[in-house]
Coordinates of C-alpha atoms and ligand atoms in Angstrom, one line a residue:
M1 CA 17.5 -6.7 -1.1
E2 CA 19.0 -6.9 -4.6
D3 CA 19.4 -3.6 -6.4
V4 CA 17.4 -4.1 -9.6
H5 CA 18.9 -1.1 -11.2
E6 CA 22.2 -3.0 -11.6
K7 CA 21.4 -4.8 -14.8
T8 CA 21.3 -8.3 -13.3
E9 CA 18.3 -10.6 -13.7
V10 CA 16.0 -10.7 -10.7
T11 CA 13.0 -13.0 -10.3
V12 CA 10.2 -11.9 -8.1
Q13 CA 7.6 -14.4 -7.1
G14 CA 3.9 -13.4 -6.8
I15 CA 0.5 -14.9 -7.4
A16 CA -0.5 -15.9 -11.0
A17 CA -3.7 -13.9 -11.6
S18 CA -4.2 -13.7 -15.4
Q19 CA -2.5 -16.1 -17.8
G20 CA -0.1 -15.0 -20.5
I21 CA 3.4 -13.7 -21.0
A22 CA 4.5 -10.2 -21.7
Y23 CA 7.9 -8.5 -22.2
G24 CA 8.3 -4.8 -22.2
Q25 CA 9.1 -1.7 -20.2
I26 CA 7.6 -0.8 -16.9
F27 CA 5.3 2.1 -16.0
V28 CA 5.0 2.6 -12.3
Y29 CA 1.5 3.8 -11.6
V30 CA 0.8 6.0 -8.6
Q31 CA -2.8 5.8 -7.4
N32 CA -5.4 8.2 -8.4
D33 CA -7.0 9.2 -5.2
V34 CA -4.2 10.9 -3.2
E35 CA -4.0 10.7 0.5
V36 CA -4.2 14.3 1.7
P37 CA -2.1 14.9 4.9
S38 CA -3.5 17.5 7.2
Y39 CA -1.4 19.8 9.5
Q40 CA -1.1 23.3 10.9
V41 CA 1.3 25.7 9.1
E42 CA 3.4 28.0 11.3
T43 CA 2.5 31.7 10.9
A44 CA 6.0 32.5 9.6
K45 CA 5.7 30.0 6.8
R46 CA 2.3 31.0 5.6
I47 CA 3.7 33.1 2.7
D48 CA 5.6 30.1 1.4
E49 CA 2.5 28.0 1.6
V50 CA 0.6 30.3 -0.8
A51 CA 3.7 30.4 -3.1
R52 CA 3.7 26.6 -3.1
F53 CA 0.0 26.6 -4.1
D54 CA 0.8 29.0 -7.0
R55 CA 3.7 26.8 -8.2
A56 CA 1.5 23.7 -8.2
L57 CA -1.1 25.6 -10.3
V58 CA 1.5 26.6 -12.8
V59 CA 3.0 23.1 -13.1
T60 CA -0.5 21.7 -13.5
R61 CA -1.3 24.2 -16.2
Q62 CA 2.0 23.2 -18.0
Q63 CA 1.1 19.5 -17.7
I64 CA -2.4 19.9 -19.1
S65 CA -1.2 22.1 -21.9
K66 CA 1.3 19.5 -22.9
I67 CA -1.3 16.7 -22.9
K68 CA -3.6 18.9 -24.9
N69 CA -1.0 19.5 -27.6
E70 CA -0.2 15.8 -27.8
V71 CA -3.9 14.9 -28.1
E72 CA -4.4 17.6 -30.7
K73 CA -1.4 16.2 -32.7
N74 CA -2.2 12.5 -32.3
I75 CA -6.0 12.4 -32.2
G76 CA -7.6 15.7 -33.2
A77 CA -8.6 19.2 -32.2
E78 CA -12.1 18.2 -31.0
E79 CA -10.8 15.6 -28.6
A80 CA -8.2 18.1 -27.4
A81 CA -10.8 20.7 -26.6
I82 CA -11.9 19.0 -23.4
F83 CA -8.6 20.0 -21.9
D84 CA -9.6 23.7 -22.4
A85 CA -12.3 23.0 -19.8
H86 CA -9.5 21.6 -17.5
L87 CA -7.4 24.7 -18.0
M88 CA -10.3 26.9 -17.2
V89 CA -10.7 25.2 -13.8
L90 CA -7.2 26.4 -12.9
E91 CA -8.3 29.9 -13.6
D92 CA -11.5 29.7 -11.6
E93 CA -11.5 32.7 -9.3
A94 CA -14.0 31.2 -6.9
L95 CA -12.1 27.9 -6.4
I96 CA -8.6 29.5 -6.0
G97 CA -9.9 32.5 -3.9
E98 CA -11.9 30.3 -1.6
T99 CA -8.9 28.0 -1.1
I100 CA -6.8 30.9 -0.1
R101 CA -9.5 32.3 2.2
E102 CA -9.9 28.8 3.8
F103 CA -6.1 28.8 4.4
E104 CA -6.0 32.2 5.9
S105 CA -8.8 31.5 8.3
T106 CA -7.7 28.0 9.4
G107 CA -4.0 27.9 8.9
R108 CA -4.2 24.3 7.8
N109 CA -1.8 23.2 5.0
I110 CA -2.8 24.2 1.5
E111 CA -3.5 20.7 0.3
T112 CA -6.2 20.3 3.0
C113 CA -7.8 23.6 2.2
F114 CA -7.8 23.0 -1.6
H115 CA -9.1 19.4 -1.1
K116 CA -11.9 20.7 1.1
V117 CA -13.0 23.5 -1.3
S118 CA -12.6 21.5 -4.5
S119 CA -14.5 18.5 -3.1
R120 CA -17.4 20.9 -2.2
Y121 CA -17.5 22.2 -5.7
V122 CA -17.4 18.7 -7.2
Q123 CA -20.3 17.7 -5.0
A124 CA -22.3 20.8 -5.9
F125 CA -21.7 20.5 -9.6
S126 CA -22.6 16.8 -9.7
E127 CA -26.0 17.5 -8.2
I128 CA -27.0 20.3 -10.6
D129 CA -29.8 19.4 -12.9
D130 CA -27.9 20.5 -16.0
E131 CA -26.0 18.1 -18.2
Y132 CA -23.2 20.6 -19.1
L133 CA -22.6 21.7 -15.5
R134 CA -22.6 18.1 -14.2
E135 CA -19.9 17.2 -16.7
R136 CA -17.8 20.0 -15.2
A137 CA -17.8 18.0 -11.9
G138 CA -15.7 15.4 -13.7
D139 CA -13.3 18.0 -15.1
L140 CA -13.0 19.6 -11.7
R141 CA -12.3 16.4 -10.0
D142 CA -9.6 15.4 -12.5
V143 CA -7.8 18.7 -12.3
A144 CA -8.1 18.8 -8.5
Q145 CA -6.4 15.4 -8.3
R146 CA -3.6 16.7 -10.5
V147 CA -3.1 19.8 -8.4
L148 CA -3.0 17.7 -5.2
Q149 CA -0.4 15.3 -6.8
N150 CA 1.7 18.3 -7.7
L151 CA 1.4 19.8 -4.2
L152 CA 2.4 16.4 -2.7
G153 CA 5.2 15.9 -5.3
Q154 CA 3.7 12.7 -6.6
A155 CA 4.0 11.5 -10.2
E156 CA 0.9 12.1 -12.3
N157 CA -1.6 9.4 -12.9
A158 CA -1.6 8.5 -16.5
L159 CA -3.2 5.1 -16.4
N160 CA -5.8 6.1 -19.0
R161 CA -3.4 7.8 -21.3
L162 CA -0.2 5.7 -21.6
A163 CA 1.8 6.9 -24.5
D164 CA 3.3 3.5 -25.4
Q165 CA 2.6 -0.1 -24.5
R166 CA 3.8 -0.7 -20.9
I167 CA 3.8 -3.2 -18.1
I168 CA 1.8 -1.5 -15.4
V169 CA 3.3 -1.9 -11.9
A170 CA 1.1 -0.5 -9.2
S171 CA 0.8 -0.8 -5.5
D172 CA -3.0 -1.3 -5.9
I173 CA -5.5 -0.3 -8.6
T174 CA -9.0 0.6 -7.4
P175 CA -12.0 -0.5 -9.4
S176 CA -12.7 3.1 -10.5
D177 CA -9.1 3.4 -11.8
S178 CA -9.2 0.1 -13.5
A179 CA -12.4 1.2 -15.2
T180 CA -10.3 3.8 -17.0
L181 CA -7.4 1.5 -17.8
D182 CA -6.1 2.0 -21.3
R183 CA -7.0 -1.3 -22.7
T184 CA -4.7 -1.1 -25.7
A185 CA -1.6 0.1 -23.9
A186 CA -1.5 -2.3 -21.0
L187 CA 1.0 -5.1 -21.8
A188 CA 0.7 -6.7 -18.4
L189 CA -0.5 -5.8 -14.9
V190 CA 1.6 -6.3 -11.7
M191 CA 0.3 -5.3 -8.3
D192 CA 2.0 -5.2 -4.9
T193 CA -1.3 -6.3 -3.3
G194 CA -4.4 -8.0 -4.6
S195 CA -5.6 -11.5 -5.4
R196 CA -7.1 -13.4 -8.3
T197 CA -10.5 -11.8 -7.7
S198 CA -9.5 -8.2 -7.1
H199 CA -11.3 -6.1 -9.6
A200 CA -8.3 -4.9 -11.6
V201 CA -7.4 -8.6 -12.1
I202 CA -10.9 -9.4 -13.4
V203 CA -10.4 -6.5 -15.9
A204 CA -7.0 -7.8 -16.9
R205 CA -8.4 -11.3 -17.4
S206 CA -11.2 -9.9 -19.5
M207 CA -8.6 -8.2 -21.7
K208 CA -6.4 -11.3 -21.7
V209 CA -3.7 -9.1 -20.2
P210 CA -1.2 -11.2 -18.2
A211 CA -1.3 -10.3 -14.5
V212 CA 0.8 -11.1 -11.4
V213 CA -0.3 -9.8 -8.0
G214 CA 1.0 -10.0 -4.4
V215 CA 4.5 -9.0 -5.3
R216 CA 4.7 -7.0 -2.1
N217 CA 7.0 -3.9 -2.5
L218 CA 7.9 -4.2 -6.2
T219 CA 6.7 -0.6 -6.9
Q220 CA 9.5 0.6 -4.7
R221 CA 12.2 -1.6 -6.4
V222 CA 11.6 -0.6 -10.0
K223 CA 11.4 2.6 -12.0
N224 CA 9.7 3.8 -15.2
G225 CA 11.5 2.3 -18.2
D226 CA 12.9 -0.8 -16.5
W227 CA 12.6 -4.0 -18.7
A228 CA 10.7 -7.0 -17.4
I229 CA 9.0 -10.3 -18.3
V230 CA 5.6 -10.9 -16.7
D231 CA 4.7 -14.6 -16.5
G232 CA 1.0 -14.8 -15.7
Y233 CA 1.1 -18.6 -15.7
D234 CA 3.7 -19.1 -12.9
G235 CA 3.1 -15.8 -11.2
V236 CA 6.6 -14.4 -11.6
V237 CA 8.1 -11.1 -12.7
I238 CA 11.6 -11.2 -14.1
L239 CA 13.4 -7.9 -14.0
N240 CA 16.2 -7.2 -16.5
P241 CA 15.8 -10.7 -18.1
S242 CA 19.0 -12.2 -19.6
E243 CA 19.3 -13.2 -23.3
S244 CA 18.7 -16.9 -22.4
T245 CA 15.6 -16.1 -20.3
L246 CA 14.2 -14.1 -23.2
F247 CA 14.8 -17.0 -25.5
R248 CA 13.2 -19.5 -23.2
Y249 CA 10.1 -17.2 -22.8
G250 CA 10.0 -16.5 -26.5
T251 CA 9.7 -20.3 -27.2
I252 CA 6.9 -20.6 -24.6
Q253 CA 5.1 -17.7 -26.0
E254 CA 5.2 -19.2 -29.5
K255 CA 3.6 -22.4 -28.2
K256 CA 0.9 -20.5 -26.4
K257 CA 0.2 -18.5 -29.5
S258 CA -0.3 -21.5 -31.6
F259 CA -2.5 -23.0 -28.9
E260 CA -4.6 -19.8 -28.8
S261 CA -5.2 -20.1 -32.5
R262 CA -6.4 -23.7 -32.0
L263 CA -8.8 -22.4 -29.4
L264 CA -10.2 -19.9 -31.8
E265 CA -11.1 -22.7 -34.2
V266 CA -13.9 -23.7 -31.8
N267 CA -15.2 -20.2 -31.6
R268 CA -18.2 -20.8 -33.9
Q269 CA -18.8 -24.3 -32.8
P270 CA -21.5 -25.2 -30.2
A271 CA -20.5 -25.9 -26.6
V272 CA -21.5 -29.5 -26.6
T273 CA -19.7 -32.3 -24.7
L274 CA -18.5 -35.5 -26.4
D275 CA -21.6 -37.3 -24.9
G276 CA -23.9 -34.7 -26.5
V277 CA -24.8 -32.4 -23.6
A278 CA -25.2 -28.8 -24.6
V279 CA -23.8 -26.3 -22.1
S280 CA -24.9 -22.7 -21.9
L281 CA -21.9 -20.3 -22.0
L282 CA -22.6 -16.7 -21.2
A283 CA -20.5 -13.5 -20.9
N284 CA -19.8 -11.2 -18.1
I285 CA -19.6 -7.5 -19.0
E286 CA -19.0 -4.3 -17.2
K287 CA -19.5 -1.7 -19.9
G288 CA -22.0 -1.6 -22.7
D289 CA -19.4 -1.7 -25.4
E290 CA -18.2 -5.1 -24.2
V291 CA -21.2 -6.6 -25.9
T292 CA -19.2 -6.5 -29.2
K293 CA -16.6 -8.8 -27.5
A294 CA -19.3 -11.1 -26.1
K295 CA -20.8 -11.5 -29.6
A296 CA -17.4 -12.0 -31.2
Y297 CA -16.8 -14.9 -28.9
F298 CA -20.4 -16.3 -29.6
A299 CA -21.7 -15.9 -26.0
E300 CA -25.2 -17.2 -25.8
G301 CA -26.2 -14.2 -23.8
I302 CA -24.9 -12.0 -21.0
G303 CA -24.8 -13.8 -17.7
L304 CA -23.7 -10.9 -15.6
Y305 CA -23.9 -7.2 -16.5
R306 CA -22.1 -5.4 -13.6
T307 CA -24.0 -2.2 -13.8
E308 CA -22.1 -0.4 -11.1
F309 CA -19.3 0.4 -13.5
L310 CA -21.6 2.8 -15.3
F311 CA -21.7 4.7 -12.0
L312 CA -18.0 4.3 -11.1
S313 CA -16.8 5.7 -14.4
S314 CA -19.0 8.8 -14.1
A315 CA -18.5 11.8 -11.8
R316 CA -22.2 11.7 -10.9
M317 CA -25.2 9.4 -10.6
P318 CA -26.4 8.5 -14.1
S319 CA -30.0 9.4 -14.5
E320 CA -32.8 6.9 -15.2
H321 CA -32.8 8.0 -18.8
E322 CA -29.1 7.6 -19.3
Q323 CA -29.2 4.2 -17.7
F324 CA -32.2 3.2 -19.8
I325 CA -30.3 4.2 -23.0
T326 CA -27.2 2.2 -21.9
Y327 CA -29.1 -0.9 -20.9
K328 CA -31.3 -0.8 -24.0
G329 CA -28.2 -0.6 -26.2
V330 CA -26.9 -3.9 -24.6
V331 CA -30.3 -5.6 -24.7
E332 CA -30.9 -4.7 -28.4
A333 CA -27.4 -5.8 -29.4
M334 CA -27.9 -9.2 -27.8
A335 CA -31.5 -9.8 -28.7
P336 CA -33.0 -12.4 -28.8
Q337 CA -30.4 -13.7 -26.4
P338 CA -30.9 -13.0 -22.7
V339 CA -29.1 -10.3 -20.8
I340 CA -29.0 -10.7 -17.0
I341 CA -28.7 -7.2 -15.6
R342 CA -27.4 -7.2 -12.0
T343 CA -28.6 -4.3 -9.9
L344 CA -26.0 -2.0 -8.3
D345 CA -23.2 -3.7 -6.4
L346 CA -21.6 -0.5 -5.1
G347 CA -19.7 -0.4 -1.8
G348 CA -17.2 -3.1 -0.6
D349 CA -14.2 -2.6 -2.9
K350 CA -16.4 -0.5 -5.2
P351 CA -17.4 2.7 -3.4
M352 CA -18.0 5.9 -5.3
M353 CA -15.1 7.5 -3.6
W354 CA -16.1 11.1 -4.3
K355 CA -19.5 10.4 -2.8
E356 CA -18.3 10.3 0.8
D357 CA -21.8 11.2 2.0
L358 CA -23.2 8.0 0.5
F359 CA -20.2 5.8 1.2
P360 CA -18.6 6.8 4.5
K361 CA -15.3 4.9 5.3
E362 CA -15.9 1.5 6.9
N363 CA -13.7 -0.7 8.9
N364 CA -14.9 -3.8 7.2
P365 CA -16.3 -2.7 3.8
F366 CA -16.8 -6.2 2.3
M367 CA -19.2 -6.9 5.2
G368 CA -20.6 -3.5 5.2
F369 CA -22.9 -1.1 3.4
R370 CA -22.8 -2.8 0.0
A371 CA -25.0 -3.8 -3.0
I372 CA -28.6 -4.6 -2.1
R373 CA -28.1 -3.2 1.4
F374 CA -27.1 0.1 -0.1
C375 CA -30.0 0.0 -2.6
L376 CA -32.7 -0.8 0.0
E377 CA -31.5 2.2 2.0
H378 CA -31.3 4.5 -1.0
Q379 CA -34.5 3.6 -2.7
D380 CA -34.5 6.7 -4.8
I381 CA -31.3 5.5 -6.5
F382 CA -32.5 1.9 -6.6
K383 CA -35.8 2.8 -8.2
E384 CA -34.2 4.9 -10.9
Q385 CA -32.2 1.8 -11.8
L386 CA -35.1 -0.6 -11.6
R387 CA -37.3 1.6 -13.8
A388 CA -34.4 1.9 -16.3
I389 CA -34.0 -1.9 -16.4
L390 CA -37.8 -2.5 -16.7
R391 CA -37.9 0.0 -19.6
A392 CA -35.0 -1.8 -21.3
S393 CA -36.8 -5.1 -21.0
A394 CA -39.3 -4.0 -23.7
Y395 CA -36.4 -4.2 -26.2
G396 CA -35.2 -7.8 -25.9
K397 CA -34.8 -10.5 -23.3
V398 CA -33.9 -9.0 -20.0
K399 CA -33.5 -10.9 -16.7
L400 CA -32.8 -9.0 -13.5
M401 CA -30.8 -10.2 -10.5
Y402 CA -29.9 -8.8 -7.1
P403 CA -26.4 -9.0 -5.6
M404 CA -25.5 -9.9 -2.0
I405 CA -28.9 -11.4 -1.1
S406 CA -28.6 -12.8 2.4
G407 CA -32.1 -14.3 2.8
T408 CA -35.7 -14.3 1.7
E409 CA -36.7 -11.1 3.5
E410 CA -34.2 -9.0 1.6
L411 CA -35.3 -10.5 -1.6
L412 CA -38.9 -9.9 -0.9
R413 CA -38.2 -6.3 0.1
A414 CA -36.3 -5.7 -3.2
N415 CA -39.2 -7.3 -5.1
A416 CA -41.6 -5.0 -3.4
V417 CA -39.6 -2.0 -4.6
L418 CA -39.6 -3.5 -8.1
D419 CA -43.4 -3.9 -7.9
E420 CA -43.7 -0.2 -7.1
C421 CA -41.6 0.6 -10.1
R422 CA -43.9 -1.5 -12.3
V423 CA -46.9 0.4 -11.0
E424 CA -45.1 3.7 -11.6
L425 CA -44.2 2.8 -15.2
K426 CA -47.7 1.6 -15.9
A427 CA -49.1 4.9 -14.7
R428 CA -46.7 6.6 -17.0
G429 CA -47.9 4.4 -19.9
V430 CA -44.4 3.0 -20.4
A431 CA -43.9 -0.5 -21.8
F432 CA -41.9 -3.3 -20.1
D433 CA -41.7 -7.1 -20.1
E434 CA -44.4 -8.2 -17.7
K435 CA -42.8 -11.6 -17.5
L436 CA -39.4 -10.3 -16.6
E437 CA -37.5 -13.1 -14.7
V438 CA -36.0 -12.1 -11.4
G439 CA -33.1 -14.0 -9.8
A440 CA -30.7 -13.8 -6.9
M441 CA -27.0 -14.0 -6.7
I442 CA -26.0 -16.7 -4.3
E443 CA -22.8 -15.3 -2.8
I444 CA -23.4 -15.1 0.9
P445 CA -23.3 -18.3 3.0
S446 CA -26.7 -17.5 4.6
A447 CA -28.2 -17.5 1.1
A448 CA -26.5 -20.8 0.2
V449 CA -27.8 -22.4 3.4
T450 CA -31.3 -21.1 2.7
A451 CA -31.2 -21.9 -1.0
D452 CA -34.4 -24.0 -0.6
L453 CA -36.3 -21.0 0.7
L454 CA -34.9 -18.6 -1.9
A455 CA -35.6 -20.9 -4.7
K456 CA -39.3 -20.5 -4.0
E457 CA -39.0 -16.8 -4.7
C458 CA -36.6 -16.8 -7.7
A459 CA -36.7 -17.6 -11.4
F460 CA -33.0 -18.5 -11.3
F461 CA -29.8 -18.5 -9.2
S462 CA -26.4 -17.2 -10.2
I463 CA -23.6 -18.2 -7.9
G464 CA -21.0 -15.5 -7.3
T465 CA -18.1 -17.7 -6.3
N466 CA -15.7 -14.7 -5.9
D467 CA -17.7 -13.5 -2.9
L468 CA -19.0 -16.9 -1.8
I469 CA -15.4 -18.2 -1.3
Q470 CA -14.4 -15.1 0.6
Y471 CA -17.3 -15.3 3.0
L472 CA -17.3 -19.1 3.4
L473 CA -13.6 -19.3 4.1
A474 CA -13.3 -15.9 5.8
I475 CA -10.6 -14.8 3.4
D476 CA -10.7 -11.2 2.2
R477 CA -10.7 -11.6 -1.5
V478 CA -8.3 -8.6 -2.1
N479 CA -5.8 -9.3 0.7
D480 CA -2.5 -10.6 -0.8
R481 CA -1.3 -11.9 2.6
I482 CA -3.9 -14.5 2.7
A483 CA -4.4 -15.0 -1.0
H484 CA -2.8 -18.5 -0.8
L485 CA -5.7 -19.5 1.5
Y486 CA -8.3 -18.4 -1.0
E487 CA -9.0 -21.9 -2.3
P488 CA -11.9 -22.5 -4.7
T489 CA -11.4 -26.2 -4.3
H490 CA -11.8 -26.2 -0.5
P491 CA -14.2 -29.0 0.4
A492 CA -16.5 -26.5 2.1
I493 CA -16.9 -24.7 -1.3
I494 CA -17.6 -27.9 -3.3
R495 CA -20.1 -29.1 -0.8
T496 CA -21.9 -25.8 -0.7
L497 CA -22.1 -25.5 -4.5
K498 CA -23.5 -29.0 -4.6
Q499 CA -26.1 -28.1 -1.9
I500 CA -27.2 -25.0 -3.8
V501 CA -27.6 -26.9 -7.1
D502 CA -29.5 -29.7 -5.5
E503 CA -31.9 -27.4 -3.6
A504 CA -32.5 -25.3 -6.7
H505 CA -33.1 -28.2 -9.0
R506 CA -35.5 -29.8 -6.6
Q507 CA -37.7 -26.8 -7.4
N508 CA -36.8 -26.6 -11.1
V509 CA -34.8 -23.4 -10.6
P510 CA -31.8 -23.2 -13.0
V511 CA -28.4 -22.4 -11.5
G512 CA -25.4 -20.7 -13.2
V513 CA -22.0 -19.6 -12.0
C514 CA -20.7 -16.1 -12.8
G515 CA -17.7 -15.8 -10.5
E516 CA -14.1 -16.2 -11.9
M517 CA -14.2 -20.0 -11.3
A518 CA -16.6 -20.3 -14.2
G519 CA -14.1 -18.9 -16.7
D520 CA -11.2 -21.1 -15.5
P521 CA -10.9 -24.2 -17.7
V522 CA -9.5 -26.1 -14.7
F523 CA -12.6 -25.6 -12.7
A524 CA -15.3 -25.6 -15.3
P525 CA -15.6 -29.4 -15.5
L526 CA -16.0 -29.6 -11.7
L527 CA -18.8 -27.0 -11.9
L528 CA -20.6 -28.8 -14.7
G529 CA -20.1 -32.1 -12.9
L530 CA -21.8 -30.6 -9.9
G531 CA -24.8 -29.9 -12.1
M532 CA -24.5 -26.2 -13.0
D533 CA -26.7 -25.2 -15.9
S534 CA -24.7 -22.4 -17.2
L535 CA -21.3 -20.7 -16.9
S536 CA -20.7 -17.0 -17.3
M537 CA -17.3 -15.5 -17.8
S538 CA -15.2 -12.7 -19.3
P539 CA -15.8 -13.1 -23.1
A540 CA -12.1 -13.7 -23.8
W541 CA -12.3 -17.0 -21.9
L542 CA -15.2 -18.5 -23.8
P543 CA -13.0 -20.3 -26.4
A544 CA -10.8 -21.9 -23.8
V545 CA -13.8 -23.2 -21.8
K546 CA -15.6 -24.2 -24.9
F547 CA -12.6 -26.1 -26.2
L548 CA -12.5 -28.1 -23.0
I549 CA -16.2 -28.8 -23.0
R550 CA -15.9 -30.2 -26.5
S551 CA -13.1 -32.5 -25.4
M552 CA -14.9 -34.0 -22.3
T553 CA -18.0 -35.9 -21.4
I554 CA -20.5 -34.9 -18.8
A555 CA -20.2 -38.4 -17.4
D556 CA -16.5 -37.9 -16.7
A557 CA -17.2 -34.4 -15.2
K558 CA -19.8 -36.0 -12.9
A559 CA -17.3 -38.6 -11.8
L560 CA -14.8 -35.9 -11.1
A561 CA -17.3 -34.0 -9.0
A562 CA -18.4 -37.1 -7.2
E563 CA -14.8 -37.9 -6.4
A564 CA -14.1 -34.3 -5.3
L565 CA -16.9 -34.5 -2.8
T566 CA -15.1 -37.4 -1.1
L567 CA -11.7 -35.7 -0.9
R568 CA -10.4 -34.0 2.2
S569 CA -8.0 -31.2 1.1
P570 CA -8.2 -28.3 -1.4
K571 CA -4.9 -29.4 -2.8
E572 CA -6.1 -32.9 -3.6
I573 CA -9.2 -31.6 -5.3
Y574 CA -7.3 -29.0 -7.3
A575 CA -4.8 -31.7 -8.4
R576 CA -7.7 -33.9 -9.7
C577 CA -9.2 -30.9 -11.6
D578 CA -5.8 -30.1 -13.1
E579 CA -5.2 -33.7 -14.1
F580 CA -8.7 -33.8 -15.7
Y581 CA -7.9 -30.6 -17.7
R582 CA -4.4 -31.7 -18.8
A583 CA -5.6 -35.1 -19.9
R584 CA -7.9 -33.4 -22.4
V585 CA -6.1 -30.2 -23.4
R586 CA -2.5 -30.4 -24.6
M587 CA -0.7 -27.3 -25.4
D588 CA 1.7 -28.8 -27.9
Ligands
PEP601 C1 -18.9 -12.8 -7.5 O1 -18.9 -12.4 -6.3 O2 -18.5 -14.0 -7.8 C2 -19.3 -12.0 -8.6 C3 -19.5 -12.5 -9.8 O3 -19.6 -10.7 -8.4 P1 -18.4 -9.6 -8.2 O4 -17.1 -10.2 -8.6 O5 -18.8 -8.4 -9.0 O6 -18.5 -9.3 -6.7
MG602 MG1 -20.0 -10.6 -5.8

């Protein structure tokens, strides 16, 4: 293996995940949730173990005080005050005392004891019916992670408070960590693992941050401060780039920039093809504040609101009222345009990690206790969300959809719960839209195959290609080893998409696509040619897709789809799509 610390240029090939080029210094990110080893401590070494704990508490205190001072200096005293709550955790007699007592009685290593006691406290705080105390659960969890990292000698996690703009290099970034990603400081994202549809990549694409994934052990080959170029077009990372490489990339970047400004020229224009067909372009959002971006890019509505991120970015379950306020904010901001709110899609790659009682570890999480399966089992949580969505529907145009529907029975069960919520709200005298449209995500092969049956029960379909591809091709969407086999243009995918559209249209049910395929200008014509009624994507991709739509005809897109349906290999179909795109969109 080359030694990258020698200042020679080294090119590392990965998978292109989010387009763009970045040049800057690396920040090596160590994952937030630390693995806690568990072992027995010999009696003779028990004094040292307690001293180790004391040292970790002191170091943690120093780190937090330093952050507090920086925040106070750079942002303000009020913002810095939250770190006082963190410092108080470190002085909490009950937490520290109980950890020591746990250690004395079990003799297990201090990390295990501290983890056990602090997790118990986090859980207890998060369930208390008092706003202030519930917030303390978040503080406690944050500080506990920091203490554990110090005990284990790991670098602190500073993904959400990078001091300068950096290229983030990580082994993996979980959805809950990427939810806290500092969106202004990330120059680029590079991950050892992952694929184009892993959540951190979806976030990177939404921020137009270049990303390269599947670079295997890069985290072990670089250190903080190393210089690199990230090329999100070709999926390469160039460490210690030479002058000539920098010049070459500088020229490419210039061209891309001028192309980007051409794209923005269509921002206010309608998404109409050259042969006069209007296409509905919608935005995917994860947080309420992303509505601003959706509006800035003239989205015609929100096609996918991934509500689980409200839960993932919080240390406890948001209440019905908090959810209502958040959803209402989005709905009012978009009104009269529609907002499709997707009910919780927790589990899979998006478990609430601190809620181990709700999300026990699974061998096969993507096929496990996820999304609608979780909601139908935890109807108390589901109903709080449904009532919050119904209440928000009184303030604009809301549509509701369920994720991971596998067949009609599941859909009808979910609708029965929704009906109960309607009755409850009526009894409370609370207003909601009586005509609220309910749709299903089509992302499981069984739903695709039974699209004709589901169409009878749905007002609309939204195809989640990220999952549909993973389940149809049996390719784990976040496994970098098989990422090259994750092929959106596999004939099985194209045929399935066609079948879903045809069945739905036979019953006048509109069909949209909200997976990553929809926001990729290379695939958008194929999807439209197959008959999709709308495309929903990260707001930042709207201009690129609109630019292409305005440069093509639906007749040509239909011909492309018809030809794709006759081709045998994913590569051939991809090549045809790419050709279609390049013939219409020239970068220079
Ligand atoms: C999908 O599966 O395509 C989708 C849009 O949902 P998510 O990426 O949130 O699973
Ligand atoms: Mg999905």
